Each structure stands twice: as structure tokens, then as C-alpha cells.
Short mmCIF file of C-alpha atoms in Angstrom, two decimals:
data_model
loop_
_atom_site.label_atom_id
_atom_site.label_comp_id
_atom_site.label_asym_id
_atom_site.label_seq_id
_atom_site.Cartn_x
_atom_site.Cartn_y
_atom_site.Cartn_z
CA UNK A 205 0.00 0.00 0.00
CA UNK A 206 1.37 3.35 -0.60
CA UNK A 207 1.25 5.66 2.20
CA UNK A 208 2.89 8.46 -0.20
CA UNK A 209 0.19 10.76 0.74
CA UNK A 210 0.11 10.30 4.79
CA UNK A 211 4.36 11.24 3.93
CA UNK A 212 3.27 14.17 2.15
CA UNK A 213 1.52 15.38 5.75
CA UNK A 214 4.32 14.57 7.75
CA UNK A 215 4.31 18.56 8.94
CA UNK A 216 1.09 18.33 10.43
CA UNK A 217 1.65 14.65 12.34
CA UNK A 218 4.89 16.66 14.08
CA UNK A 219 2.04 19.27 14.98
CA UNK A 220 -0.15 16.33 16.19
CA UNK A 221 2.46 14.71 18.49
CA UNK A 222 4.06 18.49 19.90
CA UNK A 223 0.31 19.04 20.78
CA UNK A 224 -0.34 15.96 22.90
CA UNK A 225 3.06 15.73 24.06
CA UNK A 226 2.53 19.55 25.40
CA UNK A 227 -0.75 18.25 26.79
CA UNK A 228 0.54 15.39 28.79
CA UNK A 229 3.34 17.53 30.24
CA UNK A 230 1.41 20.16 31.09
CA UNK A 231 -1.84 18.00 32.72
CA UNK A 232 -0.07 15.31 34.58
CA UNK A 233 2.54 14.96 37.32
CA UNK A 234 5.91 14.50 37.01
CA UNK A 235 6.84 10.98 35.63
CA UNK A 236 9.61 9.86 37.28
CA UNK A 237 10.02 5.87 36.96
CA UNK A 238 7.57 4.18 39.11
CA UNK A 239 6.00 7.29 39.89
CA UNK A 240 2.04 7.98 39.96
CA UNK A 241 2.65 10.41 37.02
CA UNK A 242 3.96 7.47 34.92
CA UNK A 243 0.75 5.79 35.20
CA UNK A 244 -1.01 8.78 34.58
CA UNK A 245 0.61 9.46 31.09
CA UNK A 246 0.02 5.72 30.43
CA UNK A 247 -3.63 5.60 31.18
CA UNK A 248 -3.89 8.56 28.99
CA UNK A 249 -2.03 7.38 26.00
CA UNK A 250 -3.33 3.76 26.49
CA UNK A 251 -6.83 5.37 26.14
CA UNK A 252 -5.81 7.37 23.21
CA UNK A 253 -4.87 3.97 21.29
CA UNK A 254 -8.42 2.54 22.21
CA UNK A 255 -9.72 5.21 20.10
CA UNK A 256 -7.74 4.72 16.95
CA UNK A 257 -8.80 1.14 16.75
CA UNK A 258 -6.12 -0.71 19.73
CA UNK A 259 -6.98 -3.38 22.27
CA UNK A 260 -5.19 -1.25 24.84
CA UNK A 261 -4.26 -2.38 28.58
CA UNK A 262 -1.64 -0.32 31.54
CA UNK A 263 0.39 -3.33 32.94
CA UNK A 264 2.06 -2.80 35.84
CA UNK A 265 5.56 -4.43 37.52
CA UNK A 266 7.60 -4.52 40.59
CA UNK A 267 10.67 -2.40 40.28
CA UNK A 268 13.11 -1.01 42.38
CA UNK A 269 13.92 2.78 40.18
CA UNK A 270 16.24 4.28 42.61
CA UNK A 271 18.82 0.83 41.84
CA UNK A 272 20.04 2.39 38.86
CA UNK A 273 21.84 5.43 39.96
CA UNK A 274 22.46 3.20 43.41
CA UNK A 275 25.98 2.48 42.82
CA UNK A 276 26.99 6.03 43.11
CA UNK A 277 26.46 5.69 46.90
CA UNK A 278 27.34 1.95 47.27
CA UNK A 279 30.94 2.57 44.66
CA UNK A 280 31.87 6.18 45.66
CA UNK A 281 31.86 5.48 49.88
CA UNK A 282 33.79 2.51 48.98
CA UNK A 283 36.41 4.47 46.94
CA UNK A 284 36.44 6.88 49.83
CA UNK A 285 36.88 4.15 52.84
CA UNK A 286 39.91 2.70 50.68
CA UNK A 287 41.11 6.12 50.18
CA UNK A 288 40.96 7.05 54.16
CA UNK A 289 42.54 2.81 54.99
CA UNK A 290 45.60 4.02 53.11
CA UNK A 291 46.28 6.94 54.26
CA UNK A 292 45.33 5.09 57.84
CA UNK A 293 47.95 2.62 56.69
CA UNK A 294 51.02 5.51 57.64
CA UNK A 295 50.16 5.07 60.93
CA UNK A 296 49.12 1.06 61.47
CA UNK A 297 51.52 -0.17 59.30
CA UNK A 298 51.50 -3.52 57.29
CA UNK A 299 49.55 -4.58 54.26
CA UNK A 300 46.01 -5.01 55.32
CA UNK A 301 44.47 -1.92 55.25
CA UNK A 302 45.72 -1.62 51.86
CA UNK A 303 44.64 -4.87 50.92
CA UNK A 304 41.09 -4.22 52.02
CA UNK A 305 40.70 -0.59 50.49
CA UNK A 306 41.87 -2.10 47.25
CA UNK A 307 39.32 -5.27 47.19
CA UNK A 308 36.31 -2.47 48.48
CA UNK A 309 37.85 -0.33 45.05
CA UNK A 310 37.42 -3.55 43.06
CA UNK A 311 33.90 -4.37 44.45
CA UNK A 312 32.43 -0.68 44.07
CA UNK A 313 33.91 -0.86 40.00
CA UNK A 314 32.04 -4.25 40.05
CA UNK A 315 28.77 -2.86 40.55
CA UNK A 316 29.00 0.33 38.47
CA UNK A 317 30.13 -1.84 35.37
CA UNK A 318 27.14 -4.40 36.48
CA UNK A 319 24.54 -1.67 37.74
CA UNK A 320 25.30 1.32 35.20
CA UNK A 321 27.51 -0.46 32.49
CA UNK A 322 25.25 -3.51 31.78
CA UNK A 323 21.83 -2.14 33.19
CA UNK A 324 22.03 -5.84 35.33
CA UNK A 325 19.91 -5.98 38.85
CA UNK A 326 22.88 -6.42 41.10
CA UNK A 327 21.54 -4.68 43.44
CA UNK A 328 18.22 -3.52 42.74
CA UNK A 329 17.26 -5.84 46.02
CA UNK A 330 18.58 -2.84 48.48
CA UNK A 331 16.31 -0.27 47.65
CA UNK A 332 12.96 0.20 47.67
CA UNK A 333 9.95 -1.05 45.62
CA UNK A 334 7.93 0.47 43.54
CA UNK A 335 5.02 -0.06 40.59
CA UNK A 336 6.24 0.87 37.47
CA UNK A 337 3.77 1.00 34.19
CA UNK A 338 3.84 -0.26 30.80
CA UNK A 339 1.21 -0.03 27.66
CA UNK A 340 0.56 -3.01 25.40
CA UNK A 341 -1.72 -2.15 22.24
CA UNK A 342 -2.42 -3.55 19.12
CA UNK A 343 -4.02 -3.51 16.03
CA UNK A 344 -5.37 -6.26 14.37
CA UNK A 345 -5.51 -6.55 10.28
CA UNK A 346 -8.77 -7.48 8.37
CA UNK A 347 -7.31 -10.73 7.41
CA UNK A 348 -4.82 -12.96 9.16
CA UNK A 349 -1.51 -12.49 10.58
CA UNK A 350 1.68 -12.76 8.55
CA UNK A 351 3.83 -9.80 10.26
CA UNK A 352 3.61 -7.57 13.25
CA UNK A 353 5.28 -4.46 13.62
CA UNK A 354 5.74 -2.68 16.92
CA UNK A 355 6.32 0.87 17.58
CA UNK A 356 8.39 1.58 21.29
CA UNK A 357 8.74 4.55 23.54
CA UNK A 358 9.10 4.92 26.79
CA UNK A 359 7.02 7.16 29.09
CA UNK A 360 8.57 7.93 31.90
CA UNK A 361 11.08 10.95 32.20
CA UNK A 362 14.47 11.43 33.90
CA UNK A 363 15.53 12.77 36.97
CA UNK A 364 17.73 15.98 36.16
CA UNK A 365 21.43 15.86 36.18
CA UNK A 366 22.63 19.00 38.27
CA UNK A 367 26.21 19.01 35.94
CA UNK A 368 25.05 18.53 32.47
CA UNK A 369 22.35 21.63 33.32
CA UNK A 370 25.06 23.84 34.47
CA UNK A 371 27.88 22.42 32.38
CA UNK A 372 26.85 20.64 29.30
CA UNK A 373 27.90 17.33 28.45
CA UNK A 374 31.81 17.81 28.01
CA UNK A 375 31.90 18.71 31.76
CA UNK A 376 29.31 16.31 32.79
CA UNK A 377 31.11 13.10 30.92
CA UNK A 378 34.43 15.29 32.07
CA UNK A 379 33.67 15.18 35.59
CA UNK A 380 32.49 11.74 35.04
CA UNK A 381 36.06 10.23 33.22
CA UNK A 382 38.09 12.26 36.18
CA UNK A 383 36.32 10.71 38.90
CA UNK A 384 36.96 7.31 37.29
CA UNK A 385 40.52 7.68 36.58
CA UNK A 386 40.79 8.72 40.69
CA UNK A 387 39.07 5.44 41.39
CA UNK A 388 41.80 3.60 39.37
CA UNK A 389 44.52 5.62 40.70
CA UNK A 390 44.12 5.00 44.37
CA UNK A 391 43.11 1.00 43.07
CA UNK A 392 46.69 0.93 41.82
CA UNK A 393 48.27 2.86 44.52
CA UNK A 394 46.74 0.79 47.22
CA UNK A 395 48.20 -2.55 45.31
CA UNK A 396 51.64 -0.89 45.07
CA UNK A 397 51.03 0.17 49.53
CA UNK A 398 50.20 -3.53 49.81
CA UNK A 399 53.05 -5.10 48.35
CA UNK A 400 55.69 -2.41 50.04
CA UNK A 401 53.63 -3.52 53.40
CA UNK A 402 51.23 -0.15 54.14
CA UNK A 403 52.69 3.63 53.26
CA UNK A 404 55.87 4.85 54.69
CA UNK A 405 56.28 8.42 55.71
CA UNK A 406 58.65 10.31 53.13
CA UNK A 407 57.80 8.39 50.22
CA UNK A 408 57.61 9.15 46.50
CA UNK A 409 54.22 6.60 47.07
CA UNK A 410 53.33 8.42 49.58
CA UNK A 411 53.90 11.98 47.55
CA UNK A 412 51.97 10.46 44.67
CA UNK A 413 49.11 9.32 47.12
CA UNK A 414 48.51 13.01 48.16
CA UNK A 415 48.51 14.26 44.84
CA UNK A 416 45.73 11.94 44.03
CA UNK A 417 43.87 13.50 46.57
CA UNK A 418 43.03 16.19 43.74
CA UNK A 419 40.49 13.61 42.63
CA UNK A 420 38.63 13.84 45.58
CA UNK A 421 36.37 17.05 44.73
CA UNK A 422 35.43 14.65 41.38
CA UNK A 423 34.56 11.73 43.56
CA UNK A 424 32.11 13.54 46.49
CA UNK A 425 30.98 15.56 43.20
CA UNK A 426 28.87 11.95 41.99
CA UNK A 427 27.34 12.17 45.05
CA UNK A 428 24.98 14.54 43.72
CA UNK A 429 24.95 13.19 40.11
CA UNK A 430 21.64 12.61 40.22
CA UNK A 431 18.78 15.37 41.51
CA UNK A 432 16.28 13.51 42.83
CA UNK A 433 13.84 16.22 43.81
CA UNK A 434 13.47 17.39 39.94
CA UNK A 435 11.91 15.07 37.76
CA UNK A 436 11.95 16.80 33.88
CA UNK A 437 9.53 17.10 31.46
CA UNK A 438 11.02 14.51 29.15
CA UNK A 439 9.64 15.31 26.25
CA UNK A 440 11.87 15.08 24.11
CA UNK A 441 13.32 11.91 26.28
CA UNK A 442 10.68 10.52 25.69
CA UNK A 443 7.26 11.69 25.00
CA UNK A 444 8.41 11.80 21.30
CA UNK A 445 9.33 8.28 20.98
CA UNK A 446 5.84 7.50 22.42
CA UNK A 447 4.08 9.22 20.23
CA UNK A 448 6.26 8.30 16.91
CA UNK A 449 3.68 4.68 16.78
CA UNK A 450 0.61 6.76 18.06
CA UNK A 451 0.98 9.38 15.02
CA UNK A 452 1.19 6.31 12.60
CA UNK A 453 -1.76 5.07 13.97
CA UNK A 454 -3.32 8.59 13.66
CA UNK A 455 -2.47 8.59 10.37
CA UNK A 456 -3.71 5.11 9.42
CA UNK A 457 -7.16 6.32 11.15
CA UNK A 458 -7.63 9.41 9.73
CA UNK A 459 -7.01 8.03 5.95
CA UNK A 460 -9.21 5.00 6.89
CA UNK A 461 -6.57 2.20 6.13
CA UNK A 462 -7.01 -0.96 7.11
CA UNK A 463 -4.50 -3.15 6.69
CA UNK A 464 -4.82 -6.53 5.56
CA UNK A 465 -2.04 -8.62 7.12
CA UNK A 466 -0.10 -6.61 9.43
CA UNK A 467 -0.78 -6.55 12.44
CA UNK A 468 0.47 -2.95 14.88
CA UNK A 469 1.43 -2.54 17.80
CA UNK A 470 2.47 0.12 20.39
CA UNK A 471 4.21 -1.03 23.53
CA UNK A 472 5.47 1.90 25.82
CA UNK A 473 7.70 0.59 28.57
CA UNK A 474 7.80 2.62 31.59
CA UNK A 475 11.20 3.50 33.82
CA UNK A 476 13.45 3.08 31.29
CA UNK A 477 15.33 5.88 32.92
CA UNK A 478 15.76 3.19 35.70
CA UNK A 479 17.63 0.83 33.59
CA UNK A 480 15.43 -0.34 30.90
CA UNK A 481 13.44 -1.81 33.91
CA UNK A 482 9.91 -1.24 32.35
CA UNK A 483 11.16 -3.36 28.61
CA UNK A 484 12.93 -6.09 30.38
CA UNK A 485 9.73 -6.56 32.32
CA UNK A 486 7.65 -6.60 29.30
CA UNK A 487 9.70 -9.34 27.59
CA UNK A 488 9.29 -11.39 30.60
CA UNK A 489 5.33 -10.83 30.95
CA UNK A 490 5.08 -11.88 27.25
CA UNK A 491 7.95 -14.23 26.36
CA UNK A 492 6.91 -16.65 23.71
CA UNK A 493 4.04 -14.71 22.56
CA UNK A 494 5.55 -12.88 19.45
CA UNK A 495 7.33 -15.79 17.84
CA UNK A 496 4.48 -16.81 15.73
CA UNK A 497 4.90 -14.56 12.87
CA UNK A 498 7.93 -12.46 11.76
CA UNK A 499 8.04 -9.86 14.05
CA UNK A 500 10.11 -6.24 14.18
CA UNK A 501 10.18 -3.54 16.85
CA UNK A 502 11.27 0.08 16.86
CA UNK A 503 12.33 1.57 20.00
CA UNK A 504 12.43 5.35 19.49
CA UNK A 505 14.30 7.32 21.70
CA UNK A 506 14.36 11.25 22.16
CA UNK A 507 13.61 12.19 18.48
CA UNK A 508 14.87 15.86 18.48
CA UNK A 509 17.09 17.16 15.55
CA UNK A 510 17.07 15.89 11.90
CA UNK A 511 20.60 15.92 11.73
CA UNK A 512 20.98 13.40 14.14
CA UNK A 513 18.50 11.18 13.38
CA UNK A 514 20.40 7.70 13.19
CA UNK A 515 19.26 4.28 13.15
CA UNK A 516 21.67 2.57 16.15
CA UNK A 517 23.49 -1.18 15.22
CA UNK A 518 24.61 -1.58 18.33
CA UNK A 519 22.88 -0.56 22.16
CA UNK A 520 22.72 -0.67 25.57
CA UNK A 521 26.87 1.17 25.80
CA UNK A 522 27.71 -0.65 22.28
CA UNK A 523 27.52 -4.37 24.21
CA UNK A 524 24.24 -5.18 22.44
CA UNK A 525 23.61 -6.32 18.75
CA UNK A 526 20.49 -4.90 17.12
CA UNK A 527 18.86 -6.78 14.35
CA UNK A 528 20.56 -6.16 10.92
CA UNK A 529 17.29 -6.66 9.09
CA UNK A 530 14.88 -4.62 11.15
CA UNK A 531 17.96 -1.60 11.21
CA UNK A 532 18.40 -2.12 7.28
CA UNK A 533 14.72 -1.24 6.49
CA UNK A 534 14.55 1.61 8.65
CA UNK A 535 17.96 2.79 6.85
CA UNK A 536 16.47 1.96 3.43
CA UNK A 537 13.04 3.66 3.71
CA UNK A 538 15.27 6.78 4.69
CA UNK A 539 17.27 7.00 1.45
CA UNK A 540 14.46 6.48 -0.60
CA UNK A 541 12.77 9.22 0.70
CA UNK A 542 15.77 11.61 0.83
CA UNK A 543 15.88 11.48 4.72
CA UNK A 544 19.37 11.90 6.06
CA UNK A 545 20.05 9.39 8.85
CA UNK A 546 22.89 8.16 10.32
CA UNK A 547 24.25 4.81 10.92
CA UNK A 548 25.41 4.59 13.90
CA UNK A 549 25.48 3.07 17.74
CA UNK A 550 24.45 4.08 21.40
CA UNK A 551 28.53 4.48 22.32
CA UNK A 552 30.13 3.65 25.91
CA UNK A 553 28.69 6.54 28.52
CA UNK A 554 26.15 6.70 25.97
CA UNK A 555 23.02 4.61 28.03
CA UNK A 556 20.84 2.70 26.04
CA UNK A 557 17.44 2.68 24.34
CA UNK A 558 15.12 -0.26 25.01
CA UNK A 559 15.60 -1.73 22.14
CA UNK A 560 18.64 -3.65 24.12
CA UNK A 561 16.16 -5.03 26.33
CA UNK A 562 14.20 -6.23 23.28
CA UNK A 563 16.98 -7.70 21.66
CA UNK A 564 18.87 -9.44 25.21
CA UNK A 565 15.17 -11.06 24.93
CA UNK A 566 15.18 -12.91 21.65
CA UNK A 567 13.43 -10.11 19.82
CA UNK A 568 14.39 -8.07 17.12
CA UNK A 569 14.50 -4.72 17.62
CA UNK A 570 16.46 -1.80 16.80
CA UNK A 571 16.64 1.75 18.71
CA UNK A 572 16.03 4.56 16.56
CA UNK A 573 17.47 8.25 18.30
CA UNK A 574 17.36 12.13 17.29
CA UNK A 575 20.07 13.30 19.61
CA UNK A 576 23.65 13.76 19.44
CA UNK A 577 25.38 11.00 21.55
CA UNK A 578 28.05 13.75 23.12
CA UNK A 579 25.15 14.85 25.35
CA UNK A 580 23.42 18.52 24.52
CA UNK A 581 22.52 20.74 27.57
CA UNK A 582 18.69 19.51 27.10
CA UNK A 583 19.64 15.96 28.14
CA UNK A 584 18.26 14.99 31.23
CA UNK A 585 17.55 18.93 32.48
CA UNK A 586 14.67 20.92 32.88
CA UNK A 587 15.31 22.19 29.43
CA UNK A 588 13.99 18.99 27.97
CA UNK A 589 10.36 20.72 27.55
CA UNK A 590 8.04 21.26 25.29
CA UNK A 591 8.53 24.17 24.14
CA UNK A 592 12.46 22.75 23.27
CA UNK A 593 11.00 20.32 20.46
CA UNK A 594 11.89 20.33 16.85
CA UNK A 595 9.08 19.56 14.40
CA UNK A 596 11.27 19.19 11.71
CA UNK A 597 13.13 15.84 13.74
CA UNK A 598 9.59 14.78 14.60
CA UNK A 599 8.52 15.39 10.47
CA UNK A 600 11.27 13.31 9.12
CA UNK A 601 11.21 10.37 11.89
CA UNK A 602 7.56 9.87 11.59
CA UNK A 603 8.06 10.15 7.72
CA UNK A 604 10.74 7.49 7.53
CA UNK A 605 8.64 5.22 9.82
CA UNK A 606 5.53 5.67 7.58
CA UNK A 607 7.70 4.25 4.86
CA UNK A 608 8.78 1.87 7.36
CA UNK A 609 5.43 0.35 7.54
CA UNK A 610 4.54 0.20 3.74
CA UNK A 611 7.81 -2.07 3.28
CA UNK A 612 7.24 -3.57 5.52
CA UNK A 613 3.33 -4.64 4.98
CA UNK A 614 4.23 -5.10 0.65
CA UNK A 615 6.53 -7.80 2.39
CA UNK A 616 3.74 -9.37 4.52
CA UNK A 617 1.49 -9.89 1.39
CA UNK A 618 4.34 -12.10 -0.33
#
């Protein structure tokens, strides 16, 4: 079927989606993962599906949110203990103290790489739980089955990083790199202490120990990484993926297409800003259940400006494999409609979109982004608002996916 005509109208479906995406921000509470203004946004758009044709449901899921950025306090206070045992070590003497600030160094990098680098629930079980929300909707064909498409976003929105807002990302993913390479400096310092049996006064270790010390403002500076009591908008990251599927659907409804074999959907996974918690829990809720037809998902994540619009090959810090096939098509529909996007990856520091979740899960999935991976001021901060939207990112990703879709279904009538 050629949607050539819904692409021509691609301007007013950005209007569409700004619209509701100013509506939701401006109407509901904050959404912080697992938070009550989560579910609101997900009722809402869950409701919106029903009308353009969706069996729509809100699932919800145990989570634990404040895990993710948990390793700050559980990794930095061991970096600092192990800091304080060597010094300590001048005094008491012998290897020990060394030896045990360098295994609490090695345990704290542990649990970053596991909690932060690898979005794993290593310790998820220490803080407190919460119900997080997801949306499953779909839209059946006329006739039967042979494909099923899915559209992702994620509702929830991020709690604000204090440095990026004042600094931008060079000094947030600055301050970031110095505090690790302090970490790894007093690691390899302590090792060095252990093996020359604790400190000794008048030292060139010693000397080098203190000038580590400069480290230390980099260190107690992660301790307010994360600003808890400021939730942002997120609409950018990520009322705009949300609504990418919901303006196709739009579309679809106000053209009155019906299509004959392909089935939608639109699956928003809530806390993803918590470490992809609300997509790993939808894969588990509905393992199995998508492997009777070819099946491709699109995770869409902050879809801001044109120029960066890129189709990602690799997620979740560049350790996760998206699918070639469902990445291809999205590239493809792209150049033939004279689209620039990029082919690219979600780089180390970089997060992830759920599509990693997706894909860790059997799927196939890819994570489509509008953002530029060396983070922009409007990355989790309170300028992430509505009225910091670009209609011409929202235009071209919405066009692209239209074209997307008409592959896509010309392939599910072969």
C-alpha cells in the first residue's frame, strides 16, 4: 500500500504529536520511573490507542527505580573508605588496610560496570519497591496475521542531572572520566602500599598518594549526580518516541486504512530511565508470545534534531547487537525518501534505548534516536520541555517510519 500521501503530511503529524506531548506535560505529574505520574501518562495514552482502533491495557511491575543510579552511593563510599585505609595505613603499618581498600575499590567498580555499564539488577534488592507502568496495544488486520510491527517509547522521564544543566555534556562526561581515573589511581596505589607492606612516611608513594587527593572534589561531586527532587519534562526523552507509533496510527485512522495482514502494535515501557526496567519486564510478561509470525520492533528514543537522526546497530553502551534486518529497512526507507540518517550506535557513557532489552530477549528490535550522543545541555535537564521540540526531527522520523510500515506490509502480502 502506498502511504505516499500520509508522507506528504508529515508537517502536520509533528504538529499532532508536539500538541499531545505539550498536553501530557502540562496535565499530569511528574513521571519519574515508578512514579504515579507514569501511570497517569500511560492511562492517557493507552486510552488514546483505544480510540484509533487498539486493544489497549496499563500493565504494571515490581521495580526497584532508585537501583540504577544506586551504585553512586554503594561505589563512591567505597572508593572513599579505601582512600581514608591508606592513608590510615602511615600510621598502622603492614599490608592489610591496603589490601582491604583495594578489594572495596574492586567491588564498588564491580557494581558500576554491572549496575550502570550492563543495566544488570545487582543490586536492585537494596532499595525500595515500587510499581512501574507499561502499555501493550495492538491492532489487528482485516485478514490474518503474517507480520507484526511494533512501535516503542518509553514514558517515563528522567531525573535531572545538576552538571550537564550547568555544564553541558563535556563537563558532565568530564567530571564523570576524572572521577573514574581517581578510582583507578588510588586502586593501583593501594596494590603498590600492599606489596611495600602499608605507606611509609617520606615516600615518592606516599607523595603520589597526596597528589591523588586532587580527585577527591570529582569523587564527592557523583554524590549529587543525580537530583532527585526534579523530575523533567522529558519530552523530548521521551514523549516523542511515544508518540512516533501513536501518530502512525493517527495517520492510518484518519485516511481509513485498514490493513490486511499486518498486524500494529504500540508497547510503551515505563522506567526506562531506571535501567530499561519497564522493557525487560515486558519481555518477561510476554515471552513466547511474538514468535508466531515475523516480528520487528522500533524503540524510538528522544527524536529531536534531523541531523541526528540515526538508526543505532549496536545498544545498551555498544555491548548489544540490534537486528541487521529490522535496522536495514529503517535505513532503506530513509534514502528512498531523501531522509538523512545516520548509521550509527548508542557508544560507551552513551546509556541505552530499550531496544537492548528487546533484543537481550530474543526479539528483534532496533533503537532509533534524534540526539547527538556527546550529550546537549537539554539531556536529562529541565530544558527537555516542550517548548524545546523540533518539528522538523519529529517530520522526518515519523516520515521514515511511515515508509517503514509500507515495506514492511508489501513484504507481509508475499
Amino acid at each position: 500500500m502506498d502511504f505516499s500521501s500520509i508522507i506528504s503530511k508529515k508537517s502536520g503529524y509533528a504538529r499532532y504529536m508536539l500538541k499531545e506531548i505539550t498536553y501530557i506535560c502540562r496535565h499530569f505529574e511528574k513521571r519519574a520511573p515508578g512514579s504515579k505520574g507514569e501511570e497517569q501518562a500511560c492511562v492517557y495514552m493507552a486510552d488514546e490507542l483505544k480510540k484509533l482502533g487498539c486493544e489497549a491495557q496499563v500493565e504494571e511491575f515490581k521495580e526497584n527505580p532508585r537501583s540504577f543510579y544506586g551504585w553512586i552511593y554503594i561505589t563512591i563510599t567505597s572508593i572513599l573508605i579505601a582512600i581514608g585505609l591508606l592513608f590510615l595505613s602511615l600510621k598502622v603499618g603492614g599490608a592489610v588496610l591496603p589490601i582491604i581498600g583495594a578489594a572495596l575499590i574492586v567491588c564498588g567498580l564491580v557494581v558500576v560496570f554491572l549496575q550502570f555499564g550492563l543495566y544488570k539488577k545487582a543490586v536492585d534488592f537494596l532499595f525500595p519497591v515500587k510499581t512501574g507502568h507499561n502499555v501493550t496495544a495492538f491492532k489487528k488486520p482485516t485478514g490474518e496475521v503474517k507480520r507484526r510491527i511494533i512501535f516503542n517509547g518509553h514514558p517515563d522521564a528522567a531525573w535531572e542531572w545538576p552538571v550537564n544543566y550547568a555544564l553541558g555534556g563535556v563537563g558532565f562526561e568530564s567530571h564523570a572520566i576524572l572521577a573514574a581515573i581517581g578510582a583507578v589511581f588510588y586502586l593501583v596505589v593501594s596494590i603498590i602500599a600492599a606489596v611495600k607492606g602499608g605507606l611509609q612516611a617520606d615516600s615518592v608513594l606516599l607523595k603520589v598518594a597526596l597528589w591523588g587527593l586532587l580527585s577527591l572534589p570529582f569523587l564527592i561531586g557523583l554524590y549529587f549526580m543525580v537530583n532527585y527532587r526534579r523530575v523533567v519534562d522529558g519530552a523530548n526523552d521521551n514523549l516523542s518516541g511515544c508518540y512516533m507509533g501513536i501518530a502512525v496510527l493517527k495517520a492510518l485512522e484518519d485516511e481509513d486504512i485498514q490493513l490486511e495482514n499486518t498486524e500494529i502494535g504500540v508497547v510503551l515501557t515505563g522506567s526506562e530511565e531506571a535501567g530499561l526496567r519497564g522493557s525487560k519486564a515486558w519481555c518477561e510478561a510476554h515471552k513466547g508470545e511474538f514468535d508466531d509470525v515475523p516480528t520487528f520492533i522500533y524503540s524510538y528514543d528522544t527524536i529531536h534534531d534531523p541531523k541526528y537522526l540515526m538508526t543505532n546497530y549496536r545498544d545498551l553502551n555498544g555491548t548489544v547487537k540490534a537486528d541487521k534486518d529490522v535496522s536495514d529497512l529503517f535505513m532503506e526507507s530513509a534514502e528512498e525518501l531523501g531522509i538523512h540518517c545516520l548509521k550509527g550506535m548508542v557508544p560507551p557513557l552513551g546509556g541505552a534505548t530499550d531496544s537492548a532489552a528487546f533484543a537481550q530477549a530474543g526479539l528483534r528490535a532496533t533503537g532509533i534516536t534524534g540526539l547527538n550522543h556527546k550529550l546537549e545541555s537539554y539531556y536529562h535537564t529541565r530544558k527537555d520541555s516542550f517548548d524545546n521540540m523540533d518539528l522538523d526531527g519529529l517530520a522526518d522520523c515519523f516520515a521514515v517510519s511511515m515508509k517503514v510500515l509500507e515495506k514492511f506490509d508489501e513484504g507481509a502480502k508475499q
